[in-house]
Amino acid sequence: MTFSMKAALGAACAFACMPIAAQADDDNEAGGGADALDHAPIGVMGDHRHGEGEWMVSYRLMHMDMGGVQIGTDAVSPDTVVTTVPNRFFGNPGQPPTLRIVPTSMRMDMHMVGVMYGLSDDITLMAMGNYVAKEMDHVTYQGGMGTTELGNFRTAPDGFGDTKVGALIGLVDDVHLNLGVSIPTGSIEETGEALTPMGMTVPVRLPYPMQLGSGTWDLEPGITWRGQSDTWGWGAQARATIRLGENSADYSLGDRFMATAWLAYSLDQSVAISGRIEAETVGAVDGIDAQIAGPVQTANPDFHGGERVSAIAGVNFAVPRGPLSGWRLGVEAGMPLVQDLNGPQMPTDYTLTIGLQKAF
Ligand SMILES: [Cu+2]
């Protein structure tokens, strides 16, 4: 776990105590102010609209942890990968017939800063920028065949990711359209140093999952349904990411389709717990970056995308009154239930999202 995650978890624990203190002061005060059920679990984007003239700023940290290798739904060992999976670059100078480098684990921290503004009661505008830090560890096998490990290396790019702007268009009270565009502000030319099977350390352009942006303008349409009673909240959302054309390196990342549904229960006006299911399907990389090549699964455009269903548990805190009125904090932790990957590819172990929001 990174330092920033520890700090964020510390903040979450400190925050968790405040609603209790606030409640003790105002036991019998009914209604008024924020309700923890008013927002969806923190990992759901564009879930709520704002009233005319209302602003909201937010910060989210999304951490993802991945490890191992999977082909379809089957786990496979690195030894199997380097002796059985063909290297699509075989035939080029110095390229062995099978893969010889295997990613063993990956971590990503995405820091997202967002602004929302209620243009009218029906239309909310939103914008989000983000900063991404990625880390991938690899094992390199010696020479062109066999299962002798030569050594390990890590690549760790960081920088600004793609920027999203959009609008939520209310159709009726409980349903709105999500209209979004992703602007390619993130780099697709990140480099690192790789250990080759011949024992040399060479600078390379990093494979697709280690780049910071898509390089393409993307459309992000969606639809969201949300409802609540005094003690229950519920909702569902479907969203897509559709790549428009190819980027400057002659490829586009796979389109993504996501559907999620959640149920939340209010323990108190200021605290709600939630359970959520999310299903997603992502396409393989289309095209190829001529500068990304090597005996490693991540350099092959075919070994990306797949299907995933995840279970996600969360808690939302809202401060209904007092000096911190209008502040919200949400935490969500998710684990895949099923992953069917265009592999060999690295499966996700877990995700953790922590977010702070303030409306005014
Ligand atoms: Cu908002």
Short mmCIF file of C-alpha atoms and ligand atoms in Angstrom, two decimals:
data_model
loop_
_atom_site.label_atom_id
_atom_site.label_comp_id
_atom_site.label_asym_id
_atom_site.label_seq_id
_atom_site.Cartn_x
_atom_site.Cartn_y
_atom_site.Cartn_z
CA MET A 1 0.00 0.00 0.00
CA THR A 2 1.36 3.41 -0.95
CA PHE A 3 1.83 6.32 1.40
CA SER A 4 -1.04 8.26 -0.15
CA MET A 5 -3.40 5.33 0.47
CA LYS A 6 -2.40 5.21 4.14
CA ALA A 7 -3.00 8.95 4.48
CA ALA A 8 -6.38 8.65 2.80
CA LEU A 9 -7.41 5.73 5.01
CA GLY A 10 -6.34 7.73 8.06
CA ALA A 11 -8.52 10.62 6.92
CA ALA A 12 -11.41 8.19 6.37
CA CYS A 13 -11.13 6.86 9.94
CA ALA A 14 -10.97 10.35 11.42
CA PHE A 15 -13.96 11.42 9.33
CA ALA A 16 -15.98 8.38 10.35
CA CYS A 17 -16.15 9.60 13.95
CA MET A 18 -17.48 13.08 13.16
CA PRO A 19 -21.08 12.26 12.23
CA ILE A 20 -21.48 10.53 15.59
CA ALA A 21 -20.29 13.64 17.41
CA ALA A 22 -22.56 15.83 15.26
CA GLN A 23 -25.52 13.59 16.00
CA ALA A 24 -24.96 13.79 19.73
CA ASP A 25 -25.37 17.58 19.52
CA ASP A 26 -28.56 17.60 17.52
CA ASP A 27 -30.37 14.43 18.42
CA ASN A 28 -33.88 15.58 17.73
CA GLU A 29 -33.34 17.88 14.80
CA ALA A 30 -35.32 16.48 11.88
CA GLY A 31 -34.66 16.86 8.18
CA GLY A 32 -32.55 19.58 6.60
CA GLY A 33 -29.10 19.31 5.10
CA ALA A 34 -27.27 16.54 3.37
CA ASP A 35 -28.29 12.92 3.59
CA ALA A 36 -25.76 10.10 3.06
CA LEU A 37 -28.30 8.39 0.78
CA ASP A 38 -28.40 11.38 -1.63
CA HIS A 39 -25.30 10.19 -3.45
CA ALA A 40 -24.54 6.81 -5.03
CA PRO A 41 -21.56 4.78 -3.80
CA ILE A 42 -18.37 6.80 -4.41
CA GLY A 43 -17.12 4.66 -7.32
CA VAL A 44 -20.17 5.58 -9.44
CA MET A 45 -19.44 8.63 -11.61
CA GLY A 46 -22.10 11.14 -12.63
CA ASP A 47 -24.75 9.62 -10.35
CA HIS A 48 -26.41 12.81 -9.08
CA ARG A 49 -27.45 16.20 -10.40
CA HIS A 50 -27.27 19.52 -8.60
CA GLY A 51 -29.87 22.23 -8.22
CA GLU A 52 -29.55 25.42 -10.26
CA GLY A 53 -26.53 27.50 -9.22
CA GLU A 54 -25.08 24.84 -6.89
CA TRP A 55 -21.38 23.90 -7.14
CA MET A 56 -19.60 20.78 -5.97
CA VAL A 57 -15.89 20.03 -5.86
CA SER A 58 -14.57 16.53 -5.30
CA TYR A 59 -11.38 14.57 -4.88
CA ARG A 60 -11.22 10.82 -5.42
CA LEU A 61 -8.35 8.40 -5.06
CA MET A 62 -8.81 5.12 -6.90
CA HIS A 63 -6.30 2.39 -6.12
CA MET A 64 -6.10 -0.80 -8.13
CA ASP A 65 -4.01 -3.85 -7.33
CA MET A 66 -3.36 -6.59 -9.87
CA GLY A 67 -1.23 -9.73 -9.91
CA GLY A 68 -0.61 -13.06 -11.61
CA VAL A 69 -1.44 -14.18 -15.12
CA GLN A 70 -4.71 -15.43 -16.54
CA ILE A 71 -5.79 -16.81 -19.93
CA GLY A 72 -9.57 -16.62 -20.17
CA THR A 73 -10.70 -17.66 -16.69
CA ASP A 74 -7.66 -19.90 -15.99
CA ALA A 75 -4.66 -18.87 -13.91
CA VAL A 76 -1.35 -19.79 -15.57
CA SER A 77 2.21 -19.71 -14.23
CA PRO A 78 4.95 -17.47 -15.66
CA ASP A 79 6.88 -20.67 -16.57
CA THR A 80 3.96 -21.76 -18.76
CA VAL A 81 3.73 -18.33 -20.42
CA VAL A 82 7.42 -18.22 -21.41
CA THR A 83 7.45 -21.76 -22.82
CA THR A 84 4.07 -21.88 -24.63
CA VAL A 85 2.80 -18.42 -25.68
CA PRO A 86 4.11 -17.32 -29.12
CA ASN A 87 5.86 -13.96 -29.41
CA ARG A 88 4.11 -12.01 -32.14
CA PHE A 89 7.36 -10.14 -32.90
CA PHE A 90 9.30 -13.38 -33.62
CA GLY A 91 11.19 -13.00 -36.90
CA ASN A 92 12.29 -9.45 -36.12
CA PRO A 93 15.97 -9.09 -35.10
CA GLY A 94 16.64 -10.48 -31.61
CA GLN A 95 13.03 -11.57 -30.97
CA PRO A 96 12.62 -15.09 -29.47
CA PRO A 97 9.82 -17.49 -30.60
CA THR A 98 7.93 -17.33 -27.27
CA LEU A 99 7.32 -14.65 -24.65
CA ARG A 100 10.28 -14.30 -22.24
CA ILE A 101 9.18 -11.47 -19.93
CA VAL A 102 6.15 -11.82 -17.63
CA PRO A 103 4.51 -9.01 -15.62
CA THR A 104 3.97 -10.30 -12.08
CA SER A 105 2.11 -7.45 -10.34
CA MET A 106 0.78 -3.98 -10.98
CA ARG A 107 -0.51 -1.11 -8.90
CA MET A 108 -2.27 2.05 -9.98
CA ASP A 109 -3.22 5.18 -8.05
CA MET A 110 -5.50 7.59 -9.86
CA HIS A 111 -6.08 10.99 -8.22
CA MET A 112 -9.20 12.64 -9.64
CA VAL A 113 -10.31 16.22 -9.08
CA GLY A 114 -13.78 17.10 -10.26
CA VAL A 115 -16.13 20.07 -10.43
CA MET A 116 -19.90 19.98 -10.91
CA TYR A 117 -22.22 22.92 -11.51
CA GLY A 118 -26.00 22.99 -11.69
CA LEU A 119 -26.79 24.99 -14.83
CA SER A 120 -30.47 24.37 -14.11
CA ASP A 121 -32.40 21.85 -12.06
CA ASP A 122 -32.32 19.55 -15.10
CA ILE A 123 -28.78 20.08 -16.40
CA THR A 124 -25.57 19.64 -14.39
CA LEU A 125 -22.19 20.32 -16.00
CA MET A 126 -19.11 18.43 -14.89
CA ALA A 127 -15.34 18.35 -15.52
CA MET A 128 -12.66 16.05 -14.14
CA GLY A 129 -8.89 16.00 -14.36
CA ASN A 130 -6.64 13.29 -13.01
CA TYR A 131 -3.10 12.36 -12.12
CA VAL A 132 -2.06 8.73 -12.52
CA ALA A 133 0.81 6.76 -11.02
CA LYS A 134 1.40 3.20 -12.24
CA GLU A 135 3.89 0.55 -11.20
CA MET A 136 4.52 -2.82 -12.85
CA ASP A 137 6.94 -5.54 -11.76
CA HIS A 138 8.26 -8.12 -14.23
CA VAL A 139 10.36 -11.27 -14.30
CA THR A 140 12.73 -11.79 -17.27
CA TYR A 141 13.73 -15.32 -18.30
CA GLN A 142 17.20 -16.04 -19.60
CA GLY A 143 17.82 -16.44 -23.33
CA GLY A 144 15.42 -17.76 -25.95
CA MET A 145 14.09 -20.87 -24.16
CA GLY A 146 13.87 -22.71 -20.86
CA THR A 147 12.67 -21.60 -17.42
CA THR A 148 15.80 -20.03 -15.90
CA GLU A 149 14.92 -16.65 -14.41
CA LEU A 150 17.41 -13.92 -15.22
CA GLY A 151 16.09 -11.13 -13.01
CA ASN A 152 13.32 -8.63 -12.23
CA PHE A 153 12.62 -5.06 -13.21
CA ARG A 154 9.99 -2.40 -12.54
CA THR A 155 8.53 0.34 -14.67
CA ALA A 156 6.70 3.20 -12.95
CA PRO A 157 5.35 6.04 -15.10
CA ASP A 158 3.26 8.87 -13.64
CA GLY A 159 1.64 12.02 -14.97
CA PHE A 160 -1.63 13.63 -15.96
CA GLY A 161 -4.27 11.36 -17.47
CA ASP A 162 -7.13 12.18 -19.83
CA THR A 163 -9.54 15.02 -18.97
CA LYS A 164 -13.29 14.48 -18.97
CA VAL A 165 -16.02 17.04 -19.52
CA GLY A 166 -19.71 16.34 -19.69
CA ALA A 167 -23.28 17.04 -18.71
CA LEU A 168 -26.04 15.22 -16.88
CA ILE A 169 -29.38 15.80 -18.58
CA GLY A 170 -32.41 15.07 -16.42
CA LEU A 171 -35.22 13.24 -18.22
CA VAL A 172 -37.42 12.82 -15.16
CA ASP A 173 -36.61 13.22 -11.45
CA ASP A 174 -35.02 9.77 -11.09
CA VAL A 175 -33.40 9.34 -14.50
CA HIS A 176 -30.73 11.30 -16.35
CA LEU A 177 -28.52 10.91 -19.40
CA ASN A 178 -24.74 11.05 -18.94
CA LEU A 179 -23.10 12.83 -21.85
CA GLY A 180 -19.31 12.96 -21.72
CA VAL A 181 -16.22 13.51 -23.80
CA SER A 182 -12.73 12.37 -22.82
CA ILE A 183 -10.00 14.75 -24.03
CA PRO A 184 -6.63 13.05 -24.73
CA THR A 185 -4.44 15.03 -22.33
CA GLY A 186 -2.65 11.90 -21.00
CA SER A 187 0.68 10.80 -22.49
CA ILE A 188 0.89 7.75 -24.77
CA GLU A 189 4.66 8.06 -25.11
CA GLU A 190 5.81 7.01 -21.63
CA THR A 191 9.14 5.16 -21.53
CA GLY A 192 10.96 2.95 -19.04
CA GLU A 193 13.91 0.60 -18.75
CA ALA A 194 13.44 -3.11 -19.43
CA LEU A 195 15.71 -6.07 -18.68
CA THR A 196 16.03 -8.16 -21.87
CA PRO A 197 16.48 -11.98 -21.94
CA MET A 198 20.07 -11.29 -23.06
CA GLY A 199 20.77 -9.44 -19.82
CA MET A 200 20.83 -5.89 -21.16
CA THR A 201 18.87 -3.00 -19.68
CA VAL A 202 17.38 -0.96 -22.52
CA PRO A 203 15.04 2.05 -22.75
CA VAL A 204 11.67 1.14 -24.30
CA ARG A 205 8.31 2.74 -24.98
CA LEU A 206 6.07 1.18 -22.34
CA PRO A 207 3.25 -1.19 -23.40
CA TYR A 208 -0.39 -0.12 -23.64
CA PRO A 209 -1.52 -0.65 -20.00
CA MET A 210 1.35 1.51 -18.73
CA GLN A 211 0.50 4.54 -20.86
CA LEU A 212 -1.36 7.35 -19.07
CA GLY A 213 -4.00 8.26 -21.65
CA SER A 214 -5.91 6.74 -24.55
CA GLY A 215 -4.53 9.19 -27.12
CA THR A 216 -8.01 9.39 -28.68
CA TRP A 217 -11.02 11.59 -28.14
CA ASP A 218 -13.61 9.31 -26.58
CA LEU A 219 -17.39 9.60 -26.29
CA GLU A 220 -18.81 8.57 -22.92
CA PRO A 221 -22.58 8.24 -23.13
CA GLY A 222 -24.65 6.69 -20.36
CA ILE A 223 -27.91 6.60 -18.47
CA THR A 224 -28.49 6.64 -14.71
CA TRP A 225 -31.52 5.75 -12.62
CA ARG A 226 -31.61 6.52 -8.92
CA GLY A 227 -34.18 6.44 -6.15
CA GLN A 228 -34.47 6.50 -2.38
CA SER A 229 -36.83 6.15 0.54
CA ASP A 230 -36.15 7.18 4.16
CA THR A 231 -33.95 4.16 4.81
CA TRP A 232 -33.06 2.69 1.41
CA GLY A 233 -31.30 4.02 -1.67
CA TRP A 234 -30.98 2.23 -4.99
CA GLY A 235 -29.93 2.82 -8.54
CA ALA A 236 -28.44 1.54 -11.74
CA GLN A 237 -26.20 2.99 -14.41
CA ALA A 238 -25.01 1.93 -17.85
CA ARG A 239 -22.11 3.72 -19.52
CA ALA A 240 -19.85 3.31 -22.52
CA THR A 241 -16.47 4.62 -23.63
CA ILE A 242 -16.30 4.79 -27.40
CA ARG A 243 -12.96 5.63 -29.02
CA LEU A 244 -13.17 8.04 -31.94
CA GLY A 245 -10.60 7.03 -34.58
CA GLU A 246 -6.96 6.18 -33.95
CA ASN A 247 -4.40 8.04 -31.89
CA SER A 248 -1.10 9.49 -33.16
CA ALA A 249 0.61 6.12 -32.54
CA ASP A 250 -1.82 4.32 -34.90
CA TYR A 251 -4.00 2.44 -32.43
CA SER A 252 -7.08 2.84 -30.27
CA LEU A 253 -7.77 1.22 -26.93
CA GLY A 254 -10.81 -1.07 -26.79
CA ASP A 255 -14.29 0.34 -26.34
CA ARG A 256 -15.72 -0.21 -22.87
CA PHE A 257 -19.29 -0.97 -21.79
CA MET A 258 -20.19 -0.97 -18.11
CA ALA A 259 -23.39 -1.63 -16.17
CA THR A 260 -23.80 -1.38 -12.42
CA ALA A 261 -26.61 -1.63 -9.86
CA TRP A 262 -26.53 -0.82 -6.16
CA LEU A 263 -28.54 -0.88 -2.97
CA ALA A 264 -27.76 1.35 0.02
CA TYR A 265 -29.11 1.30 3.56
CA SER A 266 -29.20 4.31 5.86
CA LEU A 267 -27.89 3.67 9.37
CA ASP A 268 -28.43 7.33 10.21
CA GLN A 269 -28.94 10.49 8.15
CA SER A 270 -25.17 10.83 8.03
CA VAL A 271 -24.11 7.23 7.36
CA ALA A 272 -25.19 4.77 4.66
CA ILE A 273 -23.70 1.42 3.71
CA SER A 274 -23.96 0.01 0.21
CA GLY A 275 -23.51 -3.08 -1.91
CA ARG A 276 -22.95 -2.90 -5.64
CA ILE A 277 -22.45 -5.21 -8.60
CA GLU A 278 -20.57 -4.01 -11.67
CA ALA A 279 -20.16 -5.77 -15.00
CA GLU A 280 -17.89 -4.54 -17.76
CA THR A 281 -16.65 -5.63 -21.14
CA VAL A 282 -13.59 -4.07 -22.79
CA GLY A 283 -12.29 -4.69 -26.31
CA ALA A 284 -8.71 -5.55 -27.30
CA VAL A 285 -6.37 -2.85 -28.61
CA ASP A 286 -7.14 -2.04 -32.25
CA GLY A 287 -4.08 -1.28 -34.40
CA ILE A 288 -0.50 -1.30 -33.14
CA ASP A 289 2.08 1.21 -31.93
CA ALA A 290 5.21 0.44 -34.01
CA GLN A 291 7.38 1.52 -31.07
CA ILE A 292 5.85 -1.03 -28.67
CA ALA A 293 7.48 -4.42 -29.28
CA GLY A 294 9.00 -7.17 -27.17
CA PRO A 295 8.58 -10.74 -25.87
CA VAL A 296 5.99 -9.69 -23.26
CA GLN A 297 2.19 -10.14 -23.23
CA THR A 298 1.45 -6.43 -22.65
CA ALA A 299 3.12 -5.50 -25.99
CA ASN A 300 0.61 -7.62 -27.95
CA PRO A 301 -2.55 -5.63 -28.85
CA ASP A 302 -4.63 -8.85 -28.74
CA PHE A 303 -3.86 -9.49 -25.05
CA HIS A 304 -6.05 -6.68 -23.70
CA GLY A 305 -9.67 -6.42 -22.67
CA GLY A 306 -12.14 -9.04 -21.57
CA GLU A 307 -15.13 -9.33 -19.28
CA ARG A 308 -15.34 -8.76 -15.56
CA VAL A 309 -18.04 -8.87 -12.88
CA SER A 310 -17.16 -7.31 -9.52
CA ALA A 311 -18.78 -7.06 -6.08
CA ILE A 312 -18.21 -3.74 -4.32
CA ALA A 313 -18.98 -2.76 -0.72
CA GLY A 314 -19.11 0.85 0.36
CA VAL A 315 -19.98 3.41 2.99
CA ASN A 316 -21.02 7.05 2.54
CA PHE A 317 -20.76 9.71 5.22
CA ALA A 318 -22.47 13.09 4.98
CA VAL A 319 -22.30 15.96 7.45
CA PRO A 320 -25.86 17.34 7.63
CA ARG A 321 -25.15 20.36 9.85
CA GLY A 322 -22.51 22.21 11.82
CA PRO A 323 -19.28 23.78 10.56
CA LEU A 324 -18.56 20.89 8.15
CA SER A 325 -22.07 20.89 6.72
CA GLY A 326 -22.10 19.87 3.06
CA TRP A 327 -19.00 17.69 3.28
CA ARG A 328 -19.23 14.08 2.23
CA LEU A 329 -16.84 11.15 2.32
CA GLY A 330 -17.25 7.86 0.54
CA VAL A 331 -15.23 4.66 0.56
CA GLU A 332 -15.68 1.63 -1.67
CA ALA A 333 -13.75 -1.63 -1.88
CA GLY A 334 -14.29 -4.04 -4.75
CA MET A 335 -13.23 -7.54 -5.76
CA PRO A 336 -13.79 -9.29 -9.07
CA LEU A 337 -16.11 -12.31 -8.87
CA VAL A 338 -15.38 -13.45 -12.42
CA GLN A 339 -12.76 -12.30 -14.95
CA ASP A 340 -12.57 -13.66 -18.47
CA LEU A 341 -9.50 -12.04 -20.00
CA ASN A 342 -8.08 -11.88 -23.52
CA GLY A 343 -4.89 -13.37 -22.14
CA PRO A 344 -2.31 -13.99 -21.11
CA GLN A 345 -3.20 -10.90 -19.09
CA MET A 346 -2.96 -9.79 -15.48
CA PRO A 347 -6.18 -10.09 -13.47
CA THR A 348 -7.36 -7.52 -10.92
CA ASP A 349 -7.06 -8.45 -7.23
CA TYR A 350 -8.98 -5.55 -5.69
CA THR A 351 -9.88 -1.89 -6.07
CA LEU A 352 -10.29 0.77 -3.41
CA THR A 353 -11.88 4.18 -3.93
CA ILE A 354 -11.91 7.02 -1.39
CA GLY A 355 -13.56 10.33 -2.18
CA LEU A 356 -14.27 13.67 -0.55
CA GLN A 357 -17.03 15.95 -1.83
CA LYS A 358 -18.19 19.42 -0.86
CA ALA A 359 -21.23 21.19 -2.26
CA PHE A 360 -21.82 24.94 -1.87
CU CU B 1 -21.97 16.56 -7.30
#
